């Protein structure tokens, strides 16, 4: 068993604490910026440097806003509506992946429409750094000692600071899952598939594996027999399957 005693604060400057979670979140956006910049330089995406910077700014706003809104509405509505000031205090934690994904794709769709760029072209590029950033994000969750799994006696169980029971390190399971998804997406991308295939693959793989990992996670919210994470993952899988069907039953996709 591993005893978790990792300090989530990397260092402090006076009253300001620099946390691993914040650094990793920023790193995720930097990776997205790098990937989109390379695509721009190779003329894969017909936009200017100014377009890229404006897109990245709105992408950050969309991801954080969407993640927070979903956390408030789907995971802890009673707490947040009883403590409205907490809604904007994102440094206290509480960001939903599914909400961040919705925010990211909404901004991407709007930007694609405005710049007359194929939405699926941008979506295929977006999911690559997203998968990698999600892997790093789950490592940050592990460092924070949050979003852990249900109690277990397995040899690799972890005792987190906030709970004396040995638990599944579900954050590490998800980090491995996301790294594997990133590897699969990267391999598919090298084959230069039809637009939308990479995005559809991400939706199906992430939603399916996340659904099953939820069985060993400590649930934050239940909806009948399912966790909220499972409920929100089901539309991802359905959407990915529908996109595959759409792509292979249409001669052209814009």
mmCIF file of C-alpha atoms in Angstrom:
data_model
loop_
_atom_site.group_PDB
_atom_site.id
_atom_site.type_symbol
_atom_site.label_atom_id
_atom_site.label_comp_id
_atom_site.label_asym_id
_atom_site.label_seq_id
_atom_site.Cartn_x
_atom_site.Cartn_y
_atom_site.Cartn_z
ATOM 1 C CA UNK A 1 0.000 0.000 0.000
ATOM 2 C CA UNK A 2 1.178 3.499 -0.840
ATOM 3 C CA UNK A 3 0.779 6.229 1.768
ATOM 4 C CA UNK A 4 -0.081 9.470 -0.025
ATOM 5 C CA UNK A 5 1.745 12.408 1.527
ATOM 6 C CA UNK A 6 2.416 14.522 -1.569
ATOM 7 C CA UNK A 7 2.159 18.275 -1.050
ATOM 8 C CA UNK A 8 -0.112 19.672 -3.813
ATOM 9 C CA UNK A 9 1.674 23.035 -3.560
ATOM 10 C CA UNK A 10 4.872 23.180 -5.592
ATOM 11 C CA UNK A 11 6.035 26.419 -3.983
ATOM 12 C CA UNK A 12 4.657 29.618 -2.498
ATOM 13 C CA UNK A 13 5.410 33.284 -3.111
ATOM 14 C CA UNK A 14 4.104 35.112 -0.081
ATOM 15 C CA UNK A 15 0.362 34.375 0.140
ATOM 16 C CA UNK A 16 0.290 32.989 -3.408
ATOM 17 C CA UNK A 17 0.517 29.191 -3.664
ATOM 18 C CA UNK A 18 1.664 27.666 -6.954
ATOM 19 C CA UNK A 19 -0.051 24.290 -7.235
ATOM 20 C CA UNK A 20 0.766 21.369 -9.491
ATOM 21 C CA UNK A 21 -2.859 21.312 -10.652
ATOM 22 C CA UNK A 22 -2.727 24.863 -11.984
ATOM 23 C CA UNK A 23 0.612 24.286 -13.709
ATOM 24 C CA UNK A 24 -0.680 21.133 -15.395
ATOM 25 C CA UNK A 25 -3.878 22.889 -16.493
ATOM 26 C CA UNK A 26 -1.779 25.646 -18.082
ATOM 27 C CA UNK A 27 0.475 23.024 -19.684
ATOM 28 C CA UNK A 28 -2.565 21.443 -21.325
ATOM 29 C CA UNK A 29 -3.443 24.707 -23.060
ATOM 30 C CA UNK A 30 0.187 25.202 -24.088
ATOM 31 C CA UNK A 31 0.172 21.761 -25.709
ATOM 32 C CA UNK A 32 -3.020 22.637 -27.577
ATOM 33 C CA UNK A 33 -1.449 25.913 -28.719
ATOM 34 C CA UNK A 34 1.650 24.064 -29.959
ATOM 35 C CA UNK A 35 -0.367 21.479 -31.898
ATOM 36 C CA UNK A 36 -2.601 24.076 -33.549
ATOM 37 C CA UNK A 37 0.387 26.297 -34.347
ATOM 38 C CA UNK A 38 2.151 23.394 -36.094
ATOM 39 C CA UNK A 39 -1.021 22.667 -38.053
ATOM 40 C CA UNK A 40 -1.171 26.337 -39.043
ATOM 41 C CA UNK A 41 2.474 26.420 -40.121
ATOM 42 C CA UNK A 42 1.910 23.338 -42.294
ATOM 43 C CA UNK A 43 -1.102 25.095 -43.877
ATOM 44 C CA UNK A 44 -3.428 22.375 -42.569
ATOM 45 C CA UNK A 45 -5.584 25.085 -41.029
ATOM 46 C CA UNK A 46 -6.112 28.274 -43.076
ATOM 47 C CA UNK A 47 -5.834 30.856 -40.323
ATOM 48 C CA UNK A 48 -3.456 33.574 -39.165
ATOM 49 C CA UNK A 49 -1.431 33.846 -35.979
ATOM 50 C CA UNK A 50 -4.010 36.335 -34.749
ATOM 51 C CA UNK A 51 -6.779 33.801 -35.416
ATOM 52 C CA UNK A 52 -4.882 31.161 -33.461
ATOM 53 C CA UNK A 53 -4.333 33.400 -30.456
ATOM 54 C CA UNK A 54 -7.952 34.521 -30.430
ATOM 55 C CA UNK A 55 -9.136 30.900 -30.680
ATOM 56 C CA UNK A 56 -6.890 29.793 -27.800
ATOM 57 C CA UNK A 57 -8.157 32.621 -25.592
ATOM 58 C CA UNK A 58 -11.784 31.671 -26.205
ATOM 59 C CA UNK A 59 -10.937 27.971 -25.878
ATOM 60 C CA UNK A 60 -9.600 28.573 -22.355
ATOM 61 C CA UNK A 61 -12.723 30.547 -21.462
ATOM 62 C CA UNK A 62 -14.967 27.852 -22.913
ATOM 63 C CA UNK A 63 -13.217 24.952 -21.182
ATOM 64 C CA UNK A 64 -13.092 26.538 -17.731
ATOM 65 C CA UNK A 65 -16.629 27.954 -17.939
ATOM 66 C CA UNK A 66 -18.129 24.716 -19.223
ATOM 67 C CA UNK A 67 -16.277 22.630 -16.660
ATOM 68 C CA UNK A 68 -17.472 24.846 -13.830
ATOM 69 C CA UNK A 69 -21.079 25.029 -15.016
ATOM 70 C CA UNK A 70 -21.338 21.236 -15.262
ATOM 71 C CA UNK A 71 -19.755 20.843 -11.824
ATOM 72 C CA UNK A 72 -22.344 23.209 -10.374
ATOM 73 C CA UNK A 73 -25.387 21.811 -12.176
ATOM 74 C CA UNK A 74 -24.676 18.089 -12.237
ATOM 75 C CA UNK A 75 -22.401 17.285 -9.302
ATOM 76 C CA UNK A 76 -22.966 19.670 -6.383
ATOM 77 C CA UNK A 77 -25.990 21.905 -7.148
ATOM 78 C CA UNK A 78 -27.190 22.085 -3.543
ATOM 79 C CA UNK A 79 -23.804 23.214 -2.245
ATOM 80 C CA UNK A 80 -23.224 25.859 -4.898
ATOM 81 C CA UNK A 81 -26.712 27.344 -4.872
ATOM 82 C CA UNK A 82 -26.486 27.525 -1.084
ATOM 83 C CA UNK A 83 -23.057 29.179 -1.393
ATOM 84 C CA UNK A 84 -23.262 31.267 -4.605
ATOM 85 C CA UNK A 85 -19.900 32.973 -4.073
ATOM 86 C CA UNK A 86 -18.250 29.544 -4.393
ATOM 87 C CA UNK A 87 -19.438 29.340 -7.986
ATOM 88 C CA UNK A 88 -16.711 31.693 -9.175
ATOM 89 C CA UNK A 89 -13.978 30.513 -6.804
ATOM 90 C CA UNK A 90 -12.553 27.886 -9.135
ATOM 91 C CA UNK A 91 -9.273 27.826 -7.199
ATOM 92 C CA UNK A 92 -11.154 25.819 -4.573
ATOM 93 C CA UNK A 93 -11.476 23.007 -7.127
ATOM 94 C CA UNK A 94 -14.471 21.571 -8.912
ATOM 95 C CA UNK A 95 -14.164 21.250 -12.703
ATOM 96 C CA UNK A 96 -16.089 18.662 -14.714
ATOM 97 C CA UNK A 97 -14.365 17.048 -17.698
ATOM 98 C CA UNK A 98 -17.628 16.626 -19.608
ATOM 99 C CA UNK A 99 -18.466 20.296 -19.133
ATOM 100 C CA UNK A 100 -15.020 21.337 -20.272
ATOM 101 C CA UNK A 101 -15.440 19.151 -23.362
ATOM 102 C CA UNK A 102 -18.784 20.740 -24.206
ATOM 103 C CA UNK A 103 -17.271 24.196 -23.753
ATOM 104 C CA UNK A 104 -14.285 23.333 -25.942
ATOM 105 C CA UNK A 105 -16.391 21.939 -28.770
ATOM 106 C CA UNK A 106 -18.881 24.800 -28.623
ATOM 107 C CA UNK A 107 -16.098 27.372 -28.994
ATOM 108 C CA UNK A 108 -14.482 25.312 -31.747
ATOM 109 C CA UNK A 109 -17.767 25.033 -33.637
ATOM 110 C CA UNK A 110 -18.464 28.765 -33.400
ATOM 111 C CA UNK A 111 -14.914 29.631 -34.452
ATOM 112 C CA UNK A 112 -15.057 27.194 -37.379
ATOM 113 C CA UNK A 113 -18.316 28.767 -38.586
ATOM 114 C CA UNK A 114 -16.932 32.275 -38.278
ATOM 115 C CA UNK A 115 -13.715 31.479 -40.163
ATOM 116 C CA UNK A 116 -15.358 29.134 -42.677
ATOM 117 C CA UNK A 117 -13.190 26.208 -41.586
ATOM 118 C CA UNK A 118 -14.472 22.620 -41.444
ATOM 119 C CA UNK A 119 -15.496 21.970 -37.838
ATOM 120 C CA UNK A 120 -14.412 18.317 -37.938
ATOM 121 C CA UNK A 121 -10.979 19.378 -39.160
ATOM 122 C CA UNK A 122 -10.470 21.453 -36.027
ATOM 123 C CA UNK A 123 -12.105 18.812 -33.810
ATOM 124 C CA UNK A 124 -9.716 16.102 -35.033
ATOM 125 C CA UNK A 125 -6.768 18.284 -34.063
ATOM 126 C CA UNK A 126 -8.283 19.370 -30.754
ATOM 127 C CA UNK A 127 -8.783 15.868 -29.322
ATOM 128 C CA UNK A 128 -5.074 14.992 -29.604
ATOM 129 C CA UNK A 129 -3.730 17.506 -27.054
ATOM 130 C CA UNK A 130 -6.980 17.079 -25.105
ATOM 131 C CA UNK A 131 -6.307 13.376 -24.505
ATOM 132 C CA UNK A 132 -2.753 14.078 -23.397
ATOM 133 C CA UNK A 133 -3.807 16.984 -21.183
ATOM 134 C CA UNK A 134 -6.464 14.774 -19.572
ATOM 135 C CA UNK A 135 -3.800 12.218 -18.693
ATOM 136 C CA UNK A 136 -1.724 14.903 -16.994
ATOM 137 C CA UNK A 137 -4.839 16.289 -15.328
ATOM 138 C CA UNK A 138 -5.578 12.963 -13.661
ATOM 139 C CA UNK A 139 -2.023 12.857 -12.365
ATOM 140 C CA UNK A 140 -2.711 16.292 -10.887
ATOM 141 C CA UNK A 141 -5.849 14.850 -9.242
ATOM 142 C CA UNK A 142 -3.666 12.141 -7.713
ATOM 143 C CA UNK A 143 -1.214 14.720 -6.408
ATOM 144 C CA UNK A 144 -4.140 16.638 -4.878
ATOM 145 C CA UNK A 145 -5.436 13.444 -3.271
ATOM 146 C CA UNK A 146 -8.878 13.912 -4.850
ATOM 147 C CA UNK A 147 -11.261 12.009 -7.146
ATOM 148 C CA UNK A 148 -10.006 8.727 -5.719
ATOM 149 C CA UNK A 149 -11.519 5.260 -5.945
ATOM 150 C CA UNK A 150 -13.528 2.998 -3.702
ATOM 151 C CA UNK A 151 -11.904 1.066 -0.826
ATOM 152 C CA UNK A 152 -9.764 -1.925 -1.817
ATOM 153 C CA UNK A 153 -7.154 -4.292 -0.371
ATOM 154 C CA UNK A 154 -5.178 -4.634 -3.596
ATOM 155 C CA UNK A 155 -1.375 -4.311 -3.245
ATOM 156 C CA UNK A 156 -1.327 -0.997 -5.130
ATOM 157 C CA UNK A 157 -4.030 0.586 -2.971
ATOM 158 C CA UNK A 158 -3.375 4.138 -1.787
ATOM 159 C CA UNK A 159 -4.170 5.713 1.557
ATOM 160 C CA UNK A 160 -5.054 9.338 0.867
ATOM 161 C CA UNK A 161 -4.722 12.122 3.471
ATOM 162 C CA UNK A 162 -8.471 12.712 3.717
ATOM 163 C CA UNK A 163 -9.433 9.059 4.225
ATOM 164 C CA UNK A 164 -7.825 6.292 6.315
ATOM 165 C CA UNK A 165 -9.123 3.484 4.071
ATOM 166 C CA UNK A 166 -6.862 2.107 1.313
ATOM 167 C CA UNK A 167 -8.467 3.008 -1.999
ATOM 168 C CA UNK A 168 -8.155 2.390 -5.714
ATOM 169 C CA UNK A 169 -5.895 5.032 -7.311
ATOM 170 C CA UNK A 170 -8.553 5.611 -9.948
ATOM 171 C CA UNK A 171 -6.806 8.828 -11.017
ATOM 172 C CA UNK A 172 -3.846 6.717 -12.185
ATOM 173 C CA UNK A 173 -6.176 4.310 -13.984
ATOM 174 C CA UNK A 174 -7.647 7.247 -15.860
ATOM 175 C CA UNK A 175 -4.233 8.733 -16.602
ATOM 176 C CA UNK A 176 -3.176 5.428 -18.182
ATOM 177 C CA UNK A 177 -6.473 5.267 -20.075
ATOM 178 C CA UNK A 178 -5.974 8.754 -21.484
ATOM 179 C CA UNK A 179 -2.369 8.062 -22.491
ATOM 180 C CA UNK A 180 -3.504 4.940 -24.352
ATOM 181 C CA UNK A 181 -6.271 6.914 -26.068
ATOM 182 C CA UNK A 182 -3.753 9.587 -27.066
ATOM 183 C CA UNK A 183 -1.492 6.893 -28.551
ATOM 184 C CA UNK A 184 -4.371 5.393 -30.548
ATOM 185 C CA UNK A 185 -5.464 8.805 -31.836
ATOM 186 C CA UNK A 186 -1.912 9.687 -32.836
ATOM 187 C CA UNK A 187 -1.589 6.395 -34.735
ATOM 188 C CA UNK A 188 -4.869 6.976 -36.562
ATOM 189 C CA UNK A 189 -3.871 10.553 -37.388
ATOM 190 C CA UNK A 190 -0.703 9.344 -39.116
ATOM 191 C CA UNK A 191 -2.886 7.313 -41.498
ATOM 192 C CA UNK A 192 -4.531 10.567 -42.681
ATOM 193 C CA UNK A 193 -8.111 9.327 -42.206
ATOM 194 C CA UNK A 194 -11.329 10.991 -43.294
ATOM 195 C CA UNK A 195 -12.177 14.138 -41.334
ATOM 196 C CA UNK A 196 -13.987 13.291 -38.119
ATOM 197 C CA UNK A 197 -12.599 9.781 -37.621
ATOM 198 C CA UNK A 198 -10.100 10.867 -34.952
ATOM 199 C CA UNK A 199 -12.775 12.829 -33.102
ATOM 200 C CA UNK A 200 -15.276 9.954 -33.270
ATOM 201 C CA UNK A 201 -12.652 7.529 -31.996
ATOM 202 C CA UNK A 202 -11.905 9.789 -29.051
ATOM 203 C CA UNK A 203 -15.576 10.008 -28.111
ATOM 204 C CA UNK A 204 -16.151 6.250 -28.243
ATOM 205 C CA UNK A 205 -12.930 5.245 -26.486
ATOM 206 C CA UNK A 206 -13.079 7.862 -23.761
ATOM 207 C CA UNK A 207 -16.770 7.411 -23.018
ATOM 208 C CA UNK A 208 -16.579 3.605 -22.968
ATOM 209 C CA UNK A 209 -13.491 3.211 -20.800
ATOM 210 C CA UNK A 210 -14.543 6.037 -18.475
ATOM 211 C CA UNK A 211 -17.889 4.280 -17.992
ATOM 212 C CA UNK A 212 -16.195 1.136 -16.690
ATOM 213 C CA UNK A 213 -13.563 2.925 -14.588
ATOM 214 C CA UNK A 214 -16.416 4.674 -12.784
ATOM 215 C CA UNK A 215 -17.225 1.342 -11.126
ATOM 216 C CA UNK A 216 -14.070 1.647 -9.004
ATOM 217 C CA UNK A 217 -14.338 5.412 -8.378
ATOM 218 C CA UNK A 218 -15.876 6.901 -5.265
ATOM 219 C CA UNK A 219 -19.085 8.389 -6.701
ATOM 220 C CA UNK A 220 -19.751 12.093 -6.187
ATOM 221 C CA UNK A 221 -23.327 11.873 -7.420
ATOM 222 C CA UNK A 222 -25.573 8.919 -8.260
ATOM 223 C CA UNK A 223 -28.377 8.813 -10.816
ATOM 224 C CA UNK A 224 -30.175 5.612 -9.996
ATOM 225 C CA UNK A 225 -27.652 2.758 -10.304
ATOM 226 C CA UNK A 226 -25.186 4.857 -12.304
ATOM 227 C CA UNK A 227 -22.701 7.512 -11.299
ATOM 228 C CA UNK A 228 -23.003 10.970 -12.817
ATOM 229 C CA UNK A 229 -19.732 10.281 -14.669
ATOM 230 C CA UNK A 230 -21.333 7.227 -16.309
ATOM 231 C CA UNK A 231 -24.504 9.119 -17.202
ATOM 232 C CA UNK A 232 -22.481 11.901 -18.869
ATOM 233 C CA UNK A 233 -20.250 9.384 -20.670
ATOM 234 C CA UNK A 234 -23.149 7.588 -22.365
ATOM 235 C CA UNK A 235 -23.932 10.541 -24.719
ATOM 236 C CA UNK A 236 -20.235 10.623 -25.656
ATOM 237 C CA UNK A 237 -20.338 7.014 -26.819
ATOM 238 C CA UNK A 238 -23.634 7.497 -28.647
ATOM 239 C CA UNK A 239 -22.327 10.671 -30.286
ATOM 240 C CA UNK A 240 -19.127 8.944 -31.381
ATOM 241 C CA UNK A 241 -21.015 5.979 -32.868
ATOM 242 C CA UNK A 242 -23.400 8.344 -34.635
ATOM 243 C CA UNK A 243 -20.460 10.296 -36.058
ATOM 244 C CA UNK A 244 -18.899 7.072 -37.405
ATOM 245 C CA UNK A 245 -22.216 6.199 -39.028
ATOM 246 C CA UNK A 246 -22.542 9.693 -40.462
ATOM 247 C CA UNK A 247 -19.025 9.699 -41.867
ATOM 248 C CA UNK A 248 -19.329 6.340 -43.587
ATOM 249 C CA UNK A 249 -22.788 7.040 -44.997
ATOM 250 C CA UNK A 250 -22.079 10.465 -46.463
ATOM 251 C CA UNK A 251 -20.011 11.170 -49.530
ATOM 252 C CA UNK A 252 -18.738 14.429 -48.140
ATOM 253 C CA UNK A 253 -18.654 16.116 -44.720
ATOM 254 C CA UNK A 254 -18.167 19.808 -44.134
#
